[in-house]
XYZ file of C-alpha atoms in Angstrom:
479
model
C 100.745 -104.596 -69.094
C 98.072 -101.987 -69.656
C 97.970 -102.529 -73.414
C 97.180 -106.233 -73.378
C 93.529 -105.840 -74.340
C 94.385 -103.419 -77.137
C 97.062 -105.744 -78.485
C 94.645 -108.650 -78.473
C 91.956 -106.713 -80.284
C 94.341 -105.110 -82.763
C 95.655 -108.547 -83.712
C 92.235 -109.392 -85.166
C 91.735 -108.288 -88.765
C 89.382 -105.315 -89.014
C 87.229 -107.137 -91.537
C 86.633 -109.935 -89.027
C 85.434 -107.449 -86.425
C 83.079 -105.831 -88.905
C 81.708 -109.175 -90.050
C 81.017 -110.266 -86.490
C 79.133 -107.048 -85.776
C 77.058 -107.335 -88.933
C 76.244 -111.045 -88.938
C 75.110 -111.666 -85.359
C 71.338 -111.318 -85.050
C 70.583 -111.227 -81.304
C 73.576 -109.609 -79.644
C 73.683 -107.604 -76.443
C 76.417 -105.485 -74.895
C 76.311 -107.525 -71.697
C 76.939 -110.816 -73.563
C 80.029 -109.418 -75.226
C 81.353 -107.930 -71.987
C 80.904 -111.271 -70.245
C 82.845 -113.137 -72.898
C 85.704 -110.634 -73.027
C 86.187 -110.167 -69.288
C 86.508 -113.907 -68.688
C 90.117 -113.506 -69.834
C 90.902 -110.118 -68.329
C 92.702 -110.241 -65.018
C 96.010 -112.100 -65.036
C 98.500 -110.216 -67.137
C 99.485 -108.208 -64.079
C 102.947 -108.037 -62.475
C 103.447 -110.787 -59.912
C 103.345 -108.406 -56.950
C 100.775 -105.856 -58.069
C 97.075 -105.660 -57.394
C 95.332 -103.171 -55.175
C 93.582 -103.579 -51.869
C 91.588 -100.425 -52.470
C 92.743 -98.291 -49.577
C 92.969 -94.661 -50.680
C 94.924 -93.641 -47.617
C 97.479 -96.476 -47.354
C 97.619 -98.343 -50.640
C 99.322 -101.743 -50.452
C 99.921 -104.272 -53.191
C 99.448 -108.034 -53.207
C 99.975 -110.881 -55.637
C 97.368 -111.677 -58.288
C 96.925 -115.110 -56.721
C 95.130 -113.339 -53.885
C 92.466 -111.918 -56.179
C 89.205 -113.641 -55.183
C 87.079 -115.390 -57.742
C 84.517 -113.092 -59.263
C 80.841 -113.817 -58.727
C 81.095 -116.991 -56.702
C 77.312 -117.054 -56.510
C 76.375 -119.627 -59.142
C 72.881 -120.917 -59.646
C 72.094 -124.354 -58.218
C 72.145 -127.239 -60.724
C 68.351 -127.332 -60.950
C 68.352 -123.823 -62.393
C 71.078 -124.158 -64.974
C 68.560 -124.632 -67.743
C 66.903 -121.323 -66.915
C 69.735 -118.939 -66.105
C 73.411 -119.223 -66.923
C 75.726 -119.215 -63.886
C 77.532 -115.970 -63.326
C 80.944 -116.416 -64.903
C 84.080 -116.563 -62.797
C 87.333 -114.813 -63.597
C 90.041 -117.410 -63.313
C 93.801 -117.149 -63.086
C 94.490 -118.004 -66.712
C 96.926 -116.310 -69.066
C 95.514 -113.314 -70.869
C 97.705 -113.516 -73.975
C 94.755 -112.965 -76.276
C 90.993 -112.607 -76.145
C 89.236 -115.793 -77.115
C 87.198 -114.402 -79.955
C 86.352 -117.889 -81.150
C 84.271 -118.277 -77.977
C 82.451 -115.033 -78.568
C 80.698 -116.323 -81.649
C 80.247 -119.886 -80.489
C 77.350 -122.111 -79.448
C 74.594 -119.729 -78.559
C 75.375 -117.020 -81.129
C 76.179 -114.480 -78.432
C 78.714 -111.876 -79.275
C 79.660 -108.350 -80.004
C 76.286 -106.876 -79.251
C 75.325 -104.248 -81.735
C 78.821 -102.887 -81.267
C 80.470 -101.083 -84.133
C 84.228 -100.660 -84.305
C 84.061 -97.522 -82.173
C 82.168 -99.417 -79.480
C 84.815 -102.132 -79.459
C 87.565 -99.536 -79.154
C 85.835 -97.834 -76.249
C 85.284 -101.038 -74.286
C 88.864 -102.117 -74.954
C 90.272 -98.803 -73.755
C 88.077 -99.012 -70.660
C 89.491 -102.473 -69.870
C 93.044 -101.175 -70.330
C 92.286 -98.289 -68.000
C 90.949 -100.632 -65.316
C 94.147 -102.666 -65.443
C 96.220 -99.471 -65.135
C 94.269 -98.405 -62.047
C 94.568 -101.866 -60.510
C 98.398 -101.701 -60.652
C 98.429 -98.101 -59.404
C 99.596 -96.641 -62.721
C 97.462 -93.564 -62.206
C 99.254 -91.398 -64.744
C 98.519 -93.818 -67.568
C 94.966 -94.264 -66.308
C 94.481 -90.493 -66.328
C 95.662 -90.287 -69.942
C 93.211 -92.984 -71.046
C 90.357 -91.442 -69.071
C 90.857 -88.110 -70.838
C 90.481 -89.957 -74.120
C 87.432 -91.927 -72.948
C 85.564 -88.892 -71.643
C 86.041 -87.166 -75.003
C 84.867 -90.174 -77.007
C 81.895 -91.486 -74.981
C 78.651 -89.660 -74.233
C 75.904 -90.648 -71.738
C 73.377 -89.421 -74.327
C 74.586 -91.723 -77.117
C 72.290 -94.052 -79.059
C 74.612 -96.956 -78.265
C 74.309 -98.727 -74.894
C 78.030 -99.445 -75.104
C 78.926 -95.766 -75.348
C 76.580 -94.827 -72.500
C 78.046 -97.520 -70.232
C 81.606 -96.477 -71.070
C 80.785 -92.814 -70.378
C 79.546 -93.556 -66.873
C 82.285 -96.056 -66.047
C 84.907 -93.567 -67.232
C 83.370 -90.868 -65.032
C 83.404 -93.180 -62.004
C 86.981 -94.257 -62.683
C 88.019 -90.593 -62.982
C 86.638 -90.064 -59.481
C 88.591 -93.112 -58.370
C 91.854 -91.716 -59.770
C 91.273 -88.300 -58.173
C 90.451 -89.934 -54.846
C 93.639 -91.996 -55.095
C 95.767 -88.936 -55.719
C 94.181 -86.766 -53.038
C 93.603 -89.508 -50.481
C 89.980 -88.511 -49.897
C 86.619 -89.991 -50.672
C 83.638 -88.214 -49.147
C 80.472 -88.951 -51.129
C 77.938 -86.147 -51.254
C 74.464 -87.622 -51.623
C 71.353 -85.686 -52.547
C 68.837 -88.135 -51.141
C 65.834 -86.402 -52.696
C 67.377 -86.783 -56.171
C 68.227 -90.427 -55.498
C 64.715 -91.192 -54.233
C 63.166 -89.462 -57.254
C 65.278 -91.565 -59.636
C 64.444 -94.684 -57.604
C 60.754 -93.976 -58.053
C 61.228 -93.410 -61.808
C 63.035 -96.764 -62.015
C 60.144 -98.376 -60.162
C 57.734 -96.983 -62.767
C 59.510 -98.350 -65.852
C 61.165 -101.576 -64.648
C 59.922 -104.693 -62.776
C 62.938 -104.990 -60.473
C 61.797 -102.751 -57.606
C 58.198 -103.991 -57.756
C 59.576 -107.544 -57.690
C 61.492 -106.750 -54.496
C 58.504 -105.071 -52.863
C 55.745 -107.541 -53.674
C 57.657 -110.780 -53.066
C 58.870 -109.461 -49.698
C 55.393 -108.213 -48.765
C 53.950 -111.650 -49.435
C 56.519 -113.338 -47.173
C 55.864 -110.773 -44.417
C 52.092 -111.150 -44.773
C 52.361 -114.911 -44.292
C 54.563 -114.444 -41.208
C 51.984 -112.040 -39.734
C 49.086 -114.474 -40.129
C 46.735 -114.177 -37.104
C 49.164 -111.893 -35.278
C 47.579 -108.928 -33.473
C 50.666 -106.774 -32.948
C 53.343 -106.580 -35.626
C 56.526 -104.565 -36.012
C 58.401 -103.937 -39.276
C 61.990 -102.650 -39.391
C 62.955 -101.308 -42.826
C 66.730 -100.958 -42.996
C 66.543 -98.269 -45.709
C 62.975 -97.063 -46.041
C 63.513 -94.174 -48.507
C 59.997 -92.983 -49.500
C 58.253 -96.073 -48.140
C 56.894 -97.021 -51.576
C 56.630 -100.660 -50.560
C 54.327 -100.430 -47.578
C 50.913 -99.043 -48.675
C 50.195 -102.270 -50.596
C 50.936 -104.366 -47.492
C 48.914 -102.039 -45.263
C 45.898 -102.407 -47.548
C 45.993 -106.214 -47.292
C 46.521 -106.155 -43.511
C 43.606 -103.739 -43.083
C 41.230 -106.108 -44.894
C 42.166 -109.340 -43.100
C 39.292 -111.606 -42.061
C 40.517 -111.546 -38.454
C 40.830 -107.742 -38.543
C 43.854 -105.477 -38.919
C 46.775 -105.758 -36.501
C 48.389 -102.881 -34.688
C 51.384 -101.998 -36.872
C 54.584 -100.436 -35.592
C 57.211 -99.463 -38.137
C 60.816 -98.456 -37.554
C 62.245 -96.671 -40.573
C 66.007 -96.384 -40.993
C 67.699 -93.748 -43.124
C 70.300 -90.979 -43.188
C 68.002 -87.924 -43.295
C 65.639 -87.243 -40.408
C 63.760 -84.750 -42.578
C 63.007 -87.381 -45.225
C 62.209 -90.025 -42.599
C 59.727 -87.700 -40.927
C 58.022 -86.966 -44.243
C 57.825 -90.675 -45.061
C 56.376 -91.386 -41.625
C 53.660 -88.753 -42.108
C 52.640 -90.188 -45.477
C 52.452 -93.749 -44.136
C 50.552 -92.610 -41.031
C 47.994 -90.757 -43.158
C 47.528 -93.796 -45.382
C 47.077 -96.122 -42.388
C 44.574 -93.698 -40.875
C 42.463 -93.716 -44.055
C 42.416 -97.515 -43.845
C 41.299 -97.383 -40.207
C 44.454 -99.215 -39.099
C 46.296 -98.550 -35.852
C 49.815 -97.445 -36.792
C 52.877 -95.796 -35.303
C 56.146 -94.828 -36.951
C 59.575 -94.486 -35.349
C 62.338 -92.876 -37.448
C 65.995 -93.610 -36.725
C 68.412 -91.425 -38.706
C 71.335 -93.806 -38.353
C 72.686 -96.873 -40.081
C 71.272 -100.137 -38.786
C 74.712 -101.602 -38.067
C 75.655 -98.574 -35.985
C 72.780 -98.552 -33.490
C 72.220 -100.299 -30.187
C 69.341 -102.744 -29.780
C 67.869 -100.467 -27.121
C 67.159 -97.843 -29.826
C 64.548 -100.172 -31.379
C 61.263 -99.847 -29.461
C 60.261 -103.487 -29.192
C 57.266 -104.486 -27.112
C 56.346 -107.830 -25.631
C 54.014 -109.804 -27.887
C 55.031 -108.089 -31.145
C 55.808 -110.196 -34.203
C 58.940 -108.724 -35.746
C 59.825 -108.499 -39.450
C 63.055 -107.026 -40.844
C 63.202 -105.985 -44.483
C 66.363 -105.193 -46.439
C 66.349 -104.241 -50.106
C 70.051 -104.014 -50.876
C 71.481 -101.623 -53.429
C 74.824 -100.078 -54.303
C 73.766 -96.428 -54.043
C 75.449 -95.901 -50.676
C 76.244 -97.846 -47.533
C 72.799 -98.072 -45.943
C 73.609 -100.324 -42.981
C 77.189 -99.775 -41.859
C 79.607 -102.601 -40.962
C 78.259 -105.960 -42.093
C 79.323 -107.885 -38.984
C 77.524 -105.390 -36.741
C 74.444 -105.574 -38.955
C 74.454 -109.368 -38.627
C 74.945 -109.222 -34.864
C 71.999 -106.852 -34.407
C 69.760 -109.048 -36.580
C 70.673 -112.037 -34.415
C 69.924 -110.090 -31.240
C 66.532 -108.931 -32.542
C 65.502 -112.469 -33.575
C 62.894 -111.576 -36.230
C 60.119 -113.983 -37.120
C 60.809 -113.077 -40.754
C 63.791 -111.441 -42.454
C 63.169 -110.566 -46.099
C 66.299 -110.003 -48.138
C 66.553 -108.815 -51.739
C 70.124 -108.801 -53.043
C 71.718 -107.551 -56.221
C 73.586 -110.437 -57.834
C 76.751 -108.401 -57.643
C 79.732 -108.674 -55.328
C 80.808 -105.518 -53.489
C 83.956 -107.112 -52.110
C 87.360 -107.963 -53.507
C 89.965 -105.960 -55.380
C 89.217 -103.041 -57.669
C 89.666 -105.176 -60.782
C 87.370 -107.843 -59.382
C 84.649 -105.288 -58.717
C 85.214 -103.615 -62.076
C 84.698 -106.813 -64.051
C 81.605 -107.834 -62.105
C 79.993 -104.408 -62.226
C 80.760 -103.947 -65.937
C 78.836 -107.115 -66.767
C 76.038 -106.342 -64.301
C 75.418 -102.766 -65.396
C 75.846 -103.573 -69.078
C 72.874 -105.878 -68.568
C 70.945 -103.183 -66.698
C 71.590 -100.629 -69.453
C 70.589 -103.187 -72.091
C 67.312 -103.880 -70.266
C 66.465 -100.169 -70.115
C 67.425 -99.769 -73.773
C 65.013 -102.548 -74.739
C 62.128 -100.690 -73.071
C 62.906 -96.969 -73.451
C 64.113 -94.888 -76.398
C 67.624 -93.454 -76.252
C 66.303 -89.916 -75.835
C 63.679 -90.771 -73.217
C 64.199 -88.351 -70.285
C 63.236 -91.042 -67.731
C 65.926 -93.343 -69.070
C 68.615 -90.677 -68.769
C 67.362 -89.732 -65.294
C 67.593 -93.351 -64.111
C 70.993 -93.948 -65.688
C 72.470 -90.673 -64.442
C 71.015 -90.422 -60.932
C 70.687 -94.105 -60.026
C 72.818 -96.515 -62.053
C 75.776 -94.149 -62.362
C 75.658 -93.469 -58.624
C 75.815 -97.213 -57.960
C 78.731 -97.637 -60.389
C 80.548 -94.714 -58.776
C 79.997 -96.088 -55.289
C 81.347 -99.516 -56.240
C 84.418 -98.265 -58.104
C 85.302 -94.927 -56.513
C 83.767 -94.708 -53.041
C 82.549 -98.038 -51.681
C 84.601 -101.121 -51.025
C 86.042 -102.945 -48.034
C 89.292 -101.071 -47.445
C 87.786 -97.614 -47.833
C 85.191 -98.329 -45.138
C 87.645 -100.262 -42.995
C 85.337 -103.291 -42.928
C 85.065 -106.523 -44.857
C 81.881 -106.832 -46.910
C 79.992 -110.092 -47.126
C 79.952 -111.226 -50.736
C 76.621 -112.985 -50.408
C 74.331 -112.548 -47.441
C 72.362 -115.691 -48.233
C 75.480 -117.799 -47.717
C 76.335 -115.996 -44.491
C 72.840 -116.463 -43.076
C 72.785 -120.140 -44.056
C 76.182 -120.720 -42.432
C 75.002 -119.425 -39.061
C 72.921 -121.423 -36.627
C 70.803 -118.384 -35.769
C 68.836 -118.216 -39.059
C 66.942 -120.749 -41.166
C 65.759 -120.121 -44.719
C 62.022 -119.925 -45.324
C 61.261 -121.002 -48.908
C 59.510 -118.352 -50.955
C 55.920 -119.551 -51.341
C 53.871 -120.172 -54.452
C 51.972 -116.984 -53.600
C 55.224 -115.016 -53.766
C 55.911 -116.578 -57.150
C 52.425 -115.602 -58.293
C 52.992 -112.014 -57.150
C 56.256 -111.855 -59.078
C 54.668 -113.345 -62.176
C 51.868 -110.750 -62.098
C 54.489 -108.010 -62.098
C 56.338 -109.627 -64.979
C 53.114 -109.870 -66.977
C 53.110 -106.077 -67.117
C 56.090 -106.303 -69.465
C 55.822 -108.092 -72.839
C 58.062 -111.167 -73.193
C 59.963 -109.381 -75.944
C 61.479 -107.079 -73.335
C 63.519 -109.995 -72.030
C 62.740 -110.151 -68.297
C 62.786 -113.641 -66.797
C 61.746 -115.146 -63.471
C 63.170 -118.302 -61.891
C 62.118 -120.127 -58.707
C 64.410 -122.620 -57.023
C 66.615 -123.261 -53.996
C 63.993 -121.504 -51.883
C 64.570 -118.182 -53.658
C 63.035 -116.132 -56.445
C 65.322 -114.594 -59.042
C 64.550 -111.920 -61.572
C 66.894 -111.245 -64.455
C 67.151 -109.987 -67.975
C 67.686 -112.511 -70.795
C 69.912 -115.128 -69.118
C 71.577 -112.979 -66.448
C 70.181 -112.946 -62.910
C 70.090 -109.439 -61.423
C 68.043 -109.609 -58.180
C 67.411 -112.502 -55.776
C 64.710 -112.490 -53.101
C 64.899 -114.793 -50.080
C 63.296 -115.046 -46.619
C 64.714 -116.218 -43.295
C 63.542 -116.803 -39.740
C 65.437 -116.669 -36.476
C 65.629 -119.576 -34.036
C 64.652 -117.119 -31.300
C 61.957 -115.463 -33.405
C 59.408 -113.258 -31.682
């Protein structure tokens, strides 16, 4: 079962592969990955697919594998972004190469024969891991780590190198029954800042959310912001500057910053306090070195008359908030006037194979977008890929996941919020769209970033793949 992908690829004449690589003009790694993985999952034994518990691994039938990427764009947006593809329960007897070079001339993505072999071996390895054939997976991973380098010119080779490294961690964790991530938060924050400097994604999250919060704070004298993972607080000086220059005068601002390191939280609080002081704005900062979903509402210093905003920029670096159901319950109890949410268009739930397919397409697109902007030997690019994107890949495949944390993860928070009576969506305003467009104007159109507004949200992607979605919500009991 683990050689299905190789058999399918080897059945195609070598000359055909070479011709496809040479003749396609605008090909990206992510396009090819998307086409290939549509047919990946279902050549597994009837009883075998993992639930991702390192300590008590159980197997279930492939029919239980959830659909990948259920978050499709609404019909009004289909002309702007393609829906995220679903992995269906169809026979995987062969890869549909005729589809790869169809309609839109998307295909093998600057991949030479070595790139095809690497991706194919990676797919085989994922299937081996998913059916608990760790010995075979280990053999393939040894081969992959020798063949693929994170410093390669090819995006395909760089992606394979990092996925192979993450899957090696997964295999070791499975054998040893442990998974204790060691996180150097200073390194992560440094890479996050570098990513902010060379890509529009983080600025998009910051400025669209700031605009929604600013509108919710209109004519409010006392405001309180809870940042569920504040890191270095890069987002807030821009908002402080606007609040300090309001016609009606600046409000008193209270900020609660969540994070895992009290040392880093204290340093962030000092920097924000100094900035607010220079603006002449009344400000106080309260650090909480715990996960939001693991605290009691009494730990948040709310005062009567404060207008409350909660901000959550989601990422896959580590579990920033704890159990999702507890996070939701605390949000409902707090009743914010505005909740700003920026999500990666990537599911963290489901089986290992489900997460592998979704993350391979997602991060292939991310690597492609960096490759379109930065040279292969650019030190910033390697720093971002190694300290940020690889850490996210590793968390999704080797550390994170529902069974390993003992909790179910919500596949899409927007759907969960909409399904509950306690929150109502606030459409992102034209001003938020204008903010996002200003950020995008910093990058020439040739770099491929695209912005779409619809269904009350703003979405930023690369080429025709959505990567981040910003939305805003208000509570029925808002303060």
